[in-house]
């Protein structure tokens, strides 16, 4: 049985990740391909609920510790992801380990190398869409919410960190285009990957 592809959307706040994930899953399904959406953090698990409280500023947590929780939230879902991928289902994931590194490394006293370590060995995405938006344009979109990290200065550091995480699997999409135009480009690229040669066993991230 052909495995599914692991496709990730990354980008700064309000770049359009959640919108494009939803549209890509719908379009793949409409073409008869098995596809499911996931997102990180997954706030439904015990670990995810703690992360949710932290993001909603209902509790404080030491920065290294919360970084490890975000990573643990990915690891706890690996068996589920592997099962679906092995069954031939393509996963379209809203944020992954790249968010983990880009956000924590934007905090004082953290470097990219340390931040990557807990996620080393996760299933490596077959394709990462980076929705590239300039921060001024993102600010024109809906207002920042009340969650942690939703400030312009922090987002600027996040964007600089993303720049240092680029890999050959990354496809840059100009997030200032219309929702439909971005979706058409993403669908084209995603279909090539889903229908193309997928390495088995899957590669591991950052190894
Ligand atoms: P993210 O998940 O990256 O934070 P969302 O998909 O939630 O971004 O989009 C943030 C806001 O911007 C939403 O109000 C959404 O409707 C709008 N939006 C998304 N993509 C575009 C686009 N290409 N052009 C204009 N507005 C967009
Ligand atoms: N975030 C997300 C992290 O700090 N680390 C991570 O590993 C991940 C996956 O959580 F501010 C941050 C990024 C963002 C918040 O917001 C999640 P959304 O709206 O649920 O994507
Ligand atoms: Mg979102």
PDB file of C-alpha atoms and ligand atoms in Angstrom:
ATOM      1  CA  UNK A   1       0.000   0.000   0.000  1.00  0.00           C
ATOM      2  CA  UNK A   2       1.297   3.439  -0.965  1.00  0.00           C
ATOM      3  CA  UNK A   3       1.860   5.669   2.042  1.00  0.00           C
ATOM      4  CA  UNK A   4       0.309   9.092   2.468  1.00  0.00           C
ATOM      5  CA  UNK A   5       2.371  12.279   2.308  1.00  0.00           C
ATOM      6  CA  UNK A   6       3.222  14.460   5.297  1.00  0.00           C
ATOM      7  CA  UNK A   7       2.549  18.059   4.306  1.00  0.00           C
ATOM      8  CA  UNK A   8       3.089  20.982   6.689  1.00  0.00           C
ATOM      9  CA  UNK A   9       2.101  24.637   6.555  1.00  0.00           C
ATOM     10  CA  UNK A  10       4.310  27.120   8.388  1.00  0.00           C
ATOM     11  CA  UNK A  11       4.488  30.891   8.556  1.00  0.00           C
ATOM     12  CA  UNK A  12       3.984  33.863  10.828  1.00  0.00           C
ATOM     13  CA  UNK A  13       0.733  34.719  12.515  1.00  0.00           C
ATOM     14  CA  UNK A  14      -2.139  35.494  10.106  1.00  0.00           C
ATOM     15  CA  UNK A  15      -0.135  34.386   7.052  1.00  0.00           C
ATOM     16  CA  UNK A  16      -3.105  32.161   6.168  1.00  0.00           C
ATOM     17  CA  UNK A  17      -1.950  28.727   7.376  1.00  0.00           C
ATOM     18  CA  UNK A  18      -5.243  27.553   8.857  1.00  0.00           C
ATOM     19  CA  UNK A  19      -7.193  28.797   5.819  1.00  0.00           C
ATOM     20  CA  UNK A  20      -4.891  27.001   3.366  1.00  0.00           C
ATOM     21  CA  UNK A  21      -4.768  23.759   5.399  1.00  0.00           C
ATOM     22  CA  UNK A  22      -8.541  23.561   5.365  1.00  0.00           C
ATOM     23  CA  UNK A  23      -8.776  24.243   1.641  1.00  0.00           C
ATOM     24  CA  UNK A  24      -6.023  21.782   0.732  1.00  0.00           C
ATOM     25  CA  UNK A  25      -7.624  18.932   2.699  1.00  0.00           C
ATOM     26  CA  UNK A  26     -11.021  19.649   1.112  1.00  0.00           C
ATOM     27  CA  UNK A  27      -9.530  19.764  -2.395  1.00  0.00           C
ATOM     28  CA  UNK A  28      -7.532  16.541  -1.989  1.00  0.00           C
ATOM     29  CA  UNK A  29     -10.595  14.756  -0.612  1.00  0.00           C
ATOM     30  CA  UNK A  30     -12.726  16.085  -3.479  1.00  0.00           C
ATOM     31  CA  UNK A  31     -10.225  14.499  -5.874  1.00  0.00           C
ATOM     32  CA  UNK A  32     -10.738  11.157  -4.144  1.00  0.00           C
ATOM     33  CA  UNK A  33      -7.459  11.187  -2.203  1.00  0.00           C
ATOM     34  CA  UNK A  34      -7.476  10.235   1.486  1.00  0.00           C
ATOM     35  CA  UNK A  35      -6.415  13.320   3.437  1.00  0.00           C
ATOM     36  CA  UNK A  36      -6.800  14.561   7.003  1.00  0.00           C
ATOM     37  CA  UNK A  37      -6.057  17.806   8.779  1.00  0.00           C
ATOM     38  CA  UNK A  38      -3.979  18.047  11.939  1.00  0.00           C
ATOM     39  CA  UNK A  39      -2.622  20.978  13.877  1.00  0.00           C
ATOM     40  CA  UNK A  40       0.064  21.646  16.441  1.00  0.00           C
ATOM     41  CA  UNK A  41      -0.293  22.340  19.219  1.00  0.00           C
ATOM     42  CA  UNK A  42      -3.089  19.776  19.394  1.00  0.00           C
ATOM     43  CA  UNK A  43      -4.909  21.273  22.373  1.00  0.00           C
ATOM     44  CA  UNK A  44      -7.178  18.235  22.899  1.00  0.00           C
ATOM     45  CA  UNK A  45      -4.670  15.976  24.714  1.00  0.00           C
ATOM     46  CA  UNK A  46      -3.646  16.287  28.384  1.00  0.00           C
ATOM     47  CA  UNK A  47      -0.333  17.873  27.316  1.00  0.00           C
ATOM     48  CA  UNK A  48      -2.151  20.011  24.741  1.00  0.00           C
ATOM     49  CA  UNK A  49      -4.573  21.346  27.352  1.00  0.00           C
ATOM     50  CA  UNK A  50      -1.653  22.545  29.461  1.00  0.00           C
ATOM     51  CA  UNK A  51      -0.129  24.220  26.398  1.00  0.00           C
ATOM     52  CA  UNK A  52      -3.517  25.823  25.690  1.00  0.00           C
ATOM     53  CA  UNK A  53      -3.673  27.286  29.223  1.00  0.00           C
ATOM     54  CA  UNK A  54      -0.154  28.634  28.789  1.00  0.00           C
ATOM     55  CA  UNK A  55      -0.950  30.251  25.417  1.00  0.00           C
ATOM     56  CA  UNK A  56      -4.137  31.757  26.841  1.00  0.00           C
ATOM     57  CA  UNK A  57      -2.012  33.177  29.691  1.00  0.00           C
ATOM     58  CA  UNK A  58      -4.037  31.299  32.291  1.00  0.00           C
ATOM     59  CA  UNK A  59      -0.787  29.939  33.706  1.00  0.00           C
ATOM     60  CA  UNK A  60       2.952  30.649  33.605  1.00  0.00           C
ATOM     61  CA  UNK A  61       5.602  28.065  32.819  1.00  0.00           C
ATOM     62  CA  UNK A  62       9.378  28.081  32.631  1.00  0.00           C
ATOM     63  CA  UNK A  63      10.472  28.584  28.984  1.00  0.00           C
ATOM     64  CA  UNK A  64      12.569  25.414  28.549  1.00  0.00           C
ATOM     65  CA  UNK A  65       9.806  23.336  30.117  1.00  0.00           C
ATOM     66  CA  UNK A  66       7.081  24.662  27.825  1.00  0.00           C
ATOM     67  CA  UNK A  67       9.336  24.126  24.801  1.00  0.00           C
ATOM     68  CA  UNK A  68       9.619  20.453  25.776  1.00  0.00           C
ATOM     69  CA  UNK A  69       5.848  20.224  26.208  1.00  0.00           C
ATOM     70  CA  UNK A  70       5.260  21.509  22.647  1.00  0.00           C
ATOM     71  CA  UNK A  71       7.660  18.822  21.430  1.00  0.00           C
ATOM     72  CA  UNK A  72       6.048  16.131  23.611  1.00  0.00           C
ATOM     73  CA  UNK A  73       2.705  17.095  22.071  1.00  0.00           C
ATOM     74  CA  UNK A  74       4.131  16.186  18.649  1.00  0.00           C
ATOM     75  CA  UNK A  75       5.762  12.956  19.844  1.00  0.00           C
ATOM     76  CA  UNK A  76       2.575  11.746  21.532  1.00  0.00           C
ATOM     77  CA  UNK A  77       0.816  11.974  18.152  1.00  0.00           C
ATOM     78  CA  UNK A  78       3.524  10.191  16.134  1.00  0.00           C
ATOM     79  CA  UNK A  79       1.921   6.700  16.463  1.00  0.00           C
ATOM     80  CA  UNK A  80      -1.383   8.145  15.194  1.00  0.00           C
ATOM     81  CA  UNK A  81       0.380   9.935  12.333  1.00  0.00           C
ATOM     82  CA  UNK A  82       2.358   6.831  11.338  1.00  0.00           C
ATOM     83  CA  UNK A  83      -0.802   4.743  11.342  1.00  0.00           C
ATOM     84  CA  UNK A  84      -2.653   7.126   9.028  1.00  0.00           C
ATOM     85  CA  UNK A  85       0.339   7.638   6.736  1.00  0.00           C
ATOM     86  CA  UNK A  86       0.870   3.873   6.450  1.00  0.00           C
ATOM     87  CA  UNK A  87      -2.814   3.451   5.590  1.00  0.00           C
ATOM     88  CA  UNK A  88      -2.285   5.830   2.671  1.00  0.00           C
ATOM     89  CA  UNK A  89      -3.791   8.953   4.220  1.00  0.00           C
ATOM     90  CA  UNK A  90      -2.069  12.253   3.480  1.00  0.00           C
ATOM     91  CA  UNK A  91      -1.738  14.509   6.533  1.00  0.00           C
ATOM     92  CA  UNK A  92      -1.974  18.267   6.141  1.00  0.00           C
ATOM     93  CA  UNK A  93      -0.523  19.788   9.294  1.00  0.00           C
ATOM     94  CA  UNK A  94      -0.986  23.341  10.573  1.00  0.00           C
ATOM     95  CA  UNK A  95       2.451  24.090  12.203  1.00  0.00           C
ATOM     96  CA  UNK A  96       5.099  21.520  13.182  1.00  0.00           C
ATOM     97  CA  UNK A  97       8.549  21.432  14.752  1.00  0.00           C
ATOM     98  CA  UNK A  98       9.641  24.512  12.751  1.00  0.00           C
ATOM     99  CA  UNK A  99       7.149  26.593  14.754  1.00  0.00           C
ATOM    100  CA  UNK A 100       8.522  25.012  17.903  1.00  0.00           C
ATOM    101  CA  UNK A 101      12.040  26.195  17.101  1.00  0.00           C
ATOM    102  CA  UNK A 102      11.144  29.570  15.568  1.00  0.00           C
ATOM    103  CA  UNK A 103       8.998  30.610  18.557  1.00  0.00           C
ATOM    104  CA  UNK A 104      11.161  29.431  21.457  1.00  0.00           C
ATOM    105  CA  UNK A 105      14.347  30.702  19.798  1.00  0.00           C
ATOM    106  CA  UNK A 106      12.702  34.137  19.625  1.00  0.00           C
ATOM    107  CA  UNK A 107      12.897  34.245  23.428  1.00  0.00           C
ATOM    108  CA  UNK A 108      15.889  35.687  25.271  1.00  0.00           C
ATOM    109  CA  UNK A 109      18.710  33.191  25.855  1.00  0.00           C
ATOM    110  CA  UNK A 110      17.646  30.462  23.397  1.00  0.00           C
ATOM    111  CA  UNK A 111      19.483  29.296  20.296  1.00  0.00           C
ATOM    112  CA  UNK A 112      18.292  27.284  17.311  1.00  0.00           C
ATOM    113  CA  UNK A 113      20.530  24.323  18.079  1.00  0.00           C
ATOM    114  CA  UNK A 114      19.121  23.734  21.560  1.00  0.00           C
ATOM    115  CA  UNK A 115      15.571  24.302  20.368  1.00  0.00           C
ATOM    116  CA  UNK A 116      15.819  21.665  17.624  1.00  0.00           C
ATOM    117  CA  UNK A 117      17.026  18.805  19.826  1.00  0.00           C
ATOM    118  CA  UNK A 118      13.738  17.497  21.301  1.00  0.00           C
ATOM    119  CA  UNK A 119      12.200  17.227  17.811  1.00  0.00           C
ATOM    120  CA  UNK A 120      15.173  15.433  16.217  1.00  0.00           C
ATOM    121  CA  UNK A 121      13.881  12.148  14.763  1.00  0.00           C
ATOM    122  CA  UNK A 122      10.235  13.118  14.241  1.00  0.00           C
ATOM    123  CA  UNK A 123       8.755  12.014  10.900  1.00  0.00           C
ATOM    124  CA  UNK A 124      10.258  14.390   8.329  1.00  0.00           C
ATOM    125  CA  UNK A 125       7.666  16.233   6.244  1.00  0.00           C
ATOM    126  CA  UNK A 126       7.670  15.429   2.526  1.00  0.00           C
ATOM    127  CA  UNK A 127       6.699  19.024   1.827  1.00  0.00           C
ATOM    128  CA  UNK A 128       6.625  22.240   3.853  1.00  0.00           C
ATOM    129  CA  UNK A 129       4.713  25.239   2.558  1.00  0.00           C
ATOM    130  CA  UNK A 130       6.052  28.462   3.977  1.00  0.00           C
ATOM    131  CA  UNK A 131       3.467  31.214   3.663  1.00  0.00           C
ATOM    132  CA  UNK A 132       5.637  34.255   3.241  1.00  0.00           C
ATOM    133  CA  UNK A 133       4.073  37.508   4.369  1.00  0.00           C
ATOM    134  CA  UNK A 134       5.560  40.815   5.371  1.00  0.00           C
ATOM    135  CA  UNK A 135       4.575  41.716   8.879  1.00  0.00           C
ATOM    136  CA  UNK A 136       3.028  45.051   7.906  1.00  0.00           C
ATOM    137  CA  UNK A 137       0.615  43.216   5.632  1.00  0.00           C
ATOM    138  CA  UNK A 138      -0.192  40.617   8.286  1.00  0.00           C
ATOM    139  CA  UNK A 139      -1.080  43.474  10.619  1.00  0.00           C
ATOM    140  CA  UNK A 140      -3.771  44.632   8.184  1.00  0.00           C
ATOM    141  CA  UNK A 141      -5.556  41.318   8.671  1.00  0.00           C
ATOM    142  CA  UNK A 142      -7.751  40.631  11.719  1.00  0.00           C
ATOM    143  CA  UNK A 143      -6.436  42.079  14.970  1.00  0.00           C
ATOM    144  CA  UNK A 144      -3.965  40.175  17.076  1.00  0.00           C
ATOM    145  CA  UNK A 145      -5.806  38.187  19.719  1.00  0.00           C
ATOM    146  CA  UNK A 146      -4.984  38.030  23.382  1.00  0.00           C
ATOM    147  CA  UNK A 147      -2.716  34.978  23.231  1.00  0.00           C
ATOM    148  CA  UNK A 148       0.926  34.825  24.146  1.00  0.00           C
ATOM    149  CA  UNK A 149       3.430  35.645  21.347  1.00  0.00           C
ATOM    150  CA  UNK A 150       0.924  37.843  19.499  1.00  0.00           C
ATOM    151  CA  UNK A 151       3.074  40.966  19.334  1.00  0.00           C
ATOM    152  CA  UNK A 152       4.783  42.561  16.358  1.00  0.00           C
ATOM    153  CA  UNK A 153       8.278  42.579  17.879  1.00  0.00           C
ATOM    154  CA  UNK A 154       8.081  38.879  18.757  1.00  0.00           C
ATOM    155  CA  UNK A 155       6.738  37.979  15.290  1.00  0.00           C
ATOM    156  CA  UNK A 156       9.697  39.772  13.686  1.00  0.00           C
ATOM    157  CA  UNK A 157      12.129  37.541  15.608  1.00  0.00           C
ATOM    158  CA  UNK A 158      10.054  34.480  14.669  1.00  0.00           C
ATOM    159  CA  UNK A 159      10.295  35.426  10.991  1.00  0.00           C
ATOM    160  CA  UNK A 160      14.106  35.795  11.234  1.00  0.00           C
ATOM    161  CA  UNK A 161      14.310  32.348  12.839  1.00  0.00           C
ATOM    162  CA  UNK A 162      12.171  30.760  10.115  1.00  0.00           C
ATOM    163  CA  UNK A 163      14.663  32.156   7.578  1.00  0.00           C
ATOM    164  CA  UNK A 164      17.364  30.033   9.198  1.00  0.00           C
ATOM    165  CA  UNK A 165      15.304  26.830   9.147  1.00  0.00           C
ATOM    166  CA  UNK A 166      14.702  26.594   5.367  1.00  0.00           C
ATOM    167  CA  UNK A 167      15.291  23.146   3.896  1.00  0.00           C
ATOM    168  CA  UNK A 168      15.072  21.631   0.426  1.00  0.00           C
ATOM    169  CA  UNK A 169      11.550  20.383   1.173  1.00  0.00           C
ATOM    170  CA  UNK A 170      10.283  23.967   1.623  1.00  0.00           C
ATOM    171  CA  UNK A 171       8.121  25.692  -0.957  1.00  0.00           C
ATOM    172  CA  UNK A 172       7.639  29.417  -0.517  1.00  0.00           C
ATOM    173  CA  UNK A 173       4.211  30.805  -1.297  1.00  0.00           C
ATOM    174  CA  UNK A 174       3.608  34.544  -1.540  1.00  0.00           C
ATOM    175  CA  UNK A 175       0.970  34.950   1.167  1.00  0.00           C
ATOM    176  CA  UNK A 176      -0.081  38.377  -0.109  1.00  0.00           C
ATOM    177  CA  UNK A 177      -1.855  36.756  -3.070  1.00  0.00           C
ATOM    178  CA  UNK A 178      -5.565  35.971  -2.924  1.00  0.00           C
ATOM    179  CA  UNK A 179      -6.705  32.939  -0.919  1.00  0.00           C
ATOM    180  CA  UNK A 180      -7.716  31.182  -4.173  1.00  0.00           C
ATOM    181  CA  UNK A 181      -4.420  31.888  -5.979  1.00  0.00           C
ATOM    182  CA  UNK A 182      -2.367  30.565  -3.072  1.00  0.00           C
ATOM    183  CA  UNK A 183      -4.627  27.539  -2.852  1.00  0.00           C
ATOM    184  CA  UNK A 184      -4.239  26.722  -6.571  1.00  0.00           C
ATOM    185  CA  UNK A 185      -0.432  26.866  -6.337  1.00  0.00           C
ATOM    186  CA  UNK A 186      -0.415  24.791  -3.150  1.00  0.00           C
ATOM    187  CA  UNK A 187      -2.745  22.163  -4.615  1.00  0.00           C
ATOM    188  CA  UNK A 188      -0.587  21.798  -7.748  1.00  0.00           C
ATOM    189  CA  UNK A 189       2.578  21.282  -5.731  1.00  0.00           C
ATOM    190  CA  UNK A 190       0.891  19.026  -3.160  1.00  0.00           C
ATOM    191  CA  UNK A 191      -0.602  16.749  -5.826  1.00  0.00           C
ATOM    192  CA  UNK A 192       2.824  16.217  -7.385  1.00  0.00           C
ATOM    193  CA  UNK A 193       4.149  15.119  -4.016  1.00  0.00           C
ATOM    194  CA  UNK A 194       1.127  12.973  -3.085  1.00  0.00           C
ATOM    195  CA  UNK A 195       1.182  11.186  -6.471  1.00  0.00           C
ATOM    196  CA  UNK A 196       4.967  11.111  -6.820  1.00  0.00           C
ATOM    197  CA  UNK A 197       7.765   9.010  -5.395  1.00  0.00           C
ATOM    198  CA  UNK A 198       7.564   8.979  -1.571  1.00  0.00           C
ATOM    199  CA  UNK A 199      10.562   7.576   0.278  1.00  0.00           C
ATOM    200  CA  UNK A 200       9.870   4.557   2.465  1.00  0.00           C
ATOM    201  CA  UNK A 201      10.671   4.273   5.273  1.00  0.00           C
ATOM    202  CA  UNK A 202      10.091   7.952   5.954  1.00  0.00           C
ATOM    203  CA  UNK A 203      13.097  10.099   6.665  1.00  0.00           C
ATOM    204  CA  UNK A 204      13.627  11.504  10.143  1.00  0.00           C
ATOM    205  CA  UNK A 205      13.695  15.208  10.897  1.00  0.00           C
ATOM    206  CA  UNK A 206      17.085  16.870  11.458  1.00  0.00           C
ATOM    207  CA  UNK A 207      19.072  13.604  11.283  1.00  0.00           C
TER     208      UNK A 207
HETATM  209  P1  LIG B   1      -2.968  31.814  10.318  1.00  0.00           P
HETATM  210  O1  LIG B   1      -3.558  30.458  10.593  1.00  0.00           O
HETATM  211  O2  LIG B   1      -1.685  31.743   9.545  1.00  0.00           O
HETATM  212  O3  LIG B   1      -2.806  32.648  11.549  1.00  0.00           O
HETATM  213  P2  LIG B   1      -5.525  32.371   9.063  1.00  0.00           P
HETATM  214  O4  LIG B   1      -5.708  31.354   8.005  1.00  0.00           O
HETATM  215  O5  LIG B   1      -6.261  32.181  10.347  1.00  0.00           O
HETATM  216  O6  LIG B   1      -3.955  32.593   9.362  1.00  0.00           O
HETATM  217  O7  LIG B   1      -5.884  33.789   8.431  1.00  0.00           O
HETATM  218  C1  LIG B   1      -5.824  34.992   9.219  1.00  0.00           C
HETATM  219  C2  LIG B   1      -6.865  35.996   8.702  1.00  0.00           C
HETATM  220  O8  LIG B   1      -6.483  36.440   7.397  1.00  0.00           O
HETATM  221  C3  LIG B   1      -8.274  35.400   8.555  1.00  0.00           C
HETATM  222  O9  LIG B   1      -9.200  36.417   8.833  1.00  0.00           O
HETATM  223  C4  LIG B   1      -8.311  34.980   7.082  1.00  0.00           C
HETATM  224  O10 LIG B   1      -9.620  34.977   6.557  1.00  0.00           O
HETATM  225  C5  LIG B   1      -7.467  36.066   6.428  1.00  0.00           C
HETATM  226  N1  LIG B   1      -6.720  35.581   5.248  1.00  0.00           N
HETATM  227  C6  LIG B   1      -6.156  34.372   5.079  1.00  0.00           C
HETATM  228  N2  LIG B   1      -5.522  34.290   3.888  1.00  0.00           N
HETATM  229  C7  LIG B   1      -5.688  35.490   3.294  1.00  0.00           C
HETATM  230  C8  LIG B   1      -5.267  36.048   2.026  1.00  0.00           C
HETATM  231  N3  LIG B   1      -4.534  35.348   1.158  1.00  0.00           N
HETATM  232  N4  LIG B   1      -5.612  37.313   1.749  1.00  0.00           N
HETATM  233  C9  LIG B   1      -6.338  38.046   2.638  1.00  0.00           C
HETATM  234  N5  LIG B   1      -6.773  37.588   3.844  1.00  0.00           N
HETATM  235  C10 LIG B   1      -6.453  36.328   4.172  1.00  0.00           C
HETATM  236  N1  LIG B   2       3.841  27.464  19.029  1.00  0.00           N
HETATM  237  C1  LIG B   2       3.371  26.472  18.259  1.00  0.00           C
HETATM  238  C2  LIG B   2       5.023  27.310  19.771  1.00  0.00           C
HETATM  239  O1  LIG B   2       5.445  28.227  20.482  1.00  0.00           O
HETATM  240  N2  LIG B   2       5.692  26.128  19.697  1.00  0.00           N
HETATM  241  C3  LIG B   2       5.250  25.105  18.933  1.00  0.00           C
HETATM  242  O2  LIG B   2       5.891  24.024  18.891  1.00  0.00           O
HETATM  243  C4  LIG B   2       4.045  25.278  18.180  1.00  0.00           C
HETATM  244  C5  LIG B   2       3.529  24.166  17.328  1.00  0.00           C
HETATM  245  O3  LIG B   2       1.780  28.408  19.657  1.00  0.00           O
HETATM  246  F1  LIG B   2       1.863  31.326  18.832  1.00  0.00           F
HETATM  247  C6  LIG B   2       3.076  28.722  19.145  1.00  0.00           C
HETATM  248  C7  LIG B   2       2.838  29.444  17.866  1.00  0.00           C
HETATM  249  C8  LIG B   2       1.541  30.183  18.149  1.00  0.00           C
HETATM  250  C9  LIG B   2       0.784  29.264  19.068  1.00  0.00           C
HETATM  251  O4  LIG B   2      -1.149  29.225  17.721  1.00  0.00           O
HETATM  252  C10 LIG B   2      -0.256  28.413  18.357  1.00  0.00           C
HETATM  253  P1  LIG B   2      -2.244  28.643  16.682  1.00  0.00           P
HETATM  254  O5  LIG B   2      -3.132  29.841  16.417  1.00  0.00           O
HETATM  255  O6  LIG B   2      -2.964  27.529  17.401  1.00  0.00           O
HETATM  256  O7  LIG B   2      -1.527  28.180  15.456  1.00  0.00           O
HETATM  257 MG1  LIG B   3      -4.022  29.491  12.405  1.00  0.00          MG
END
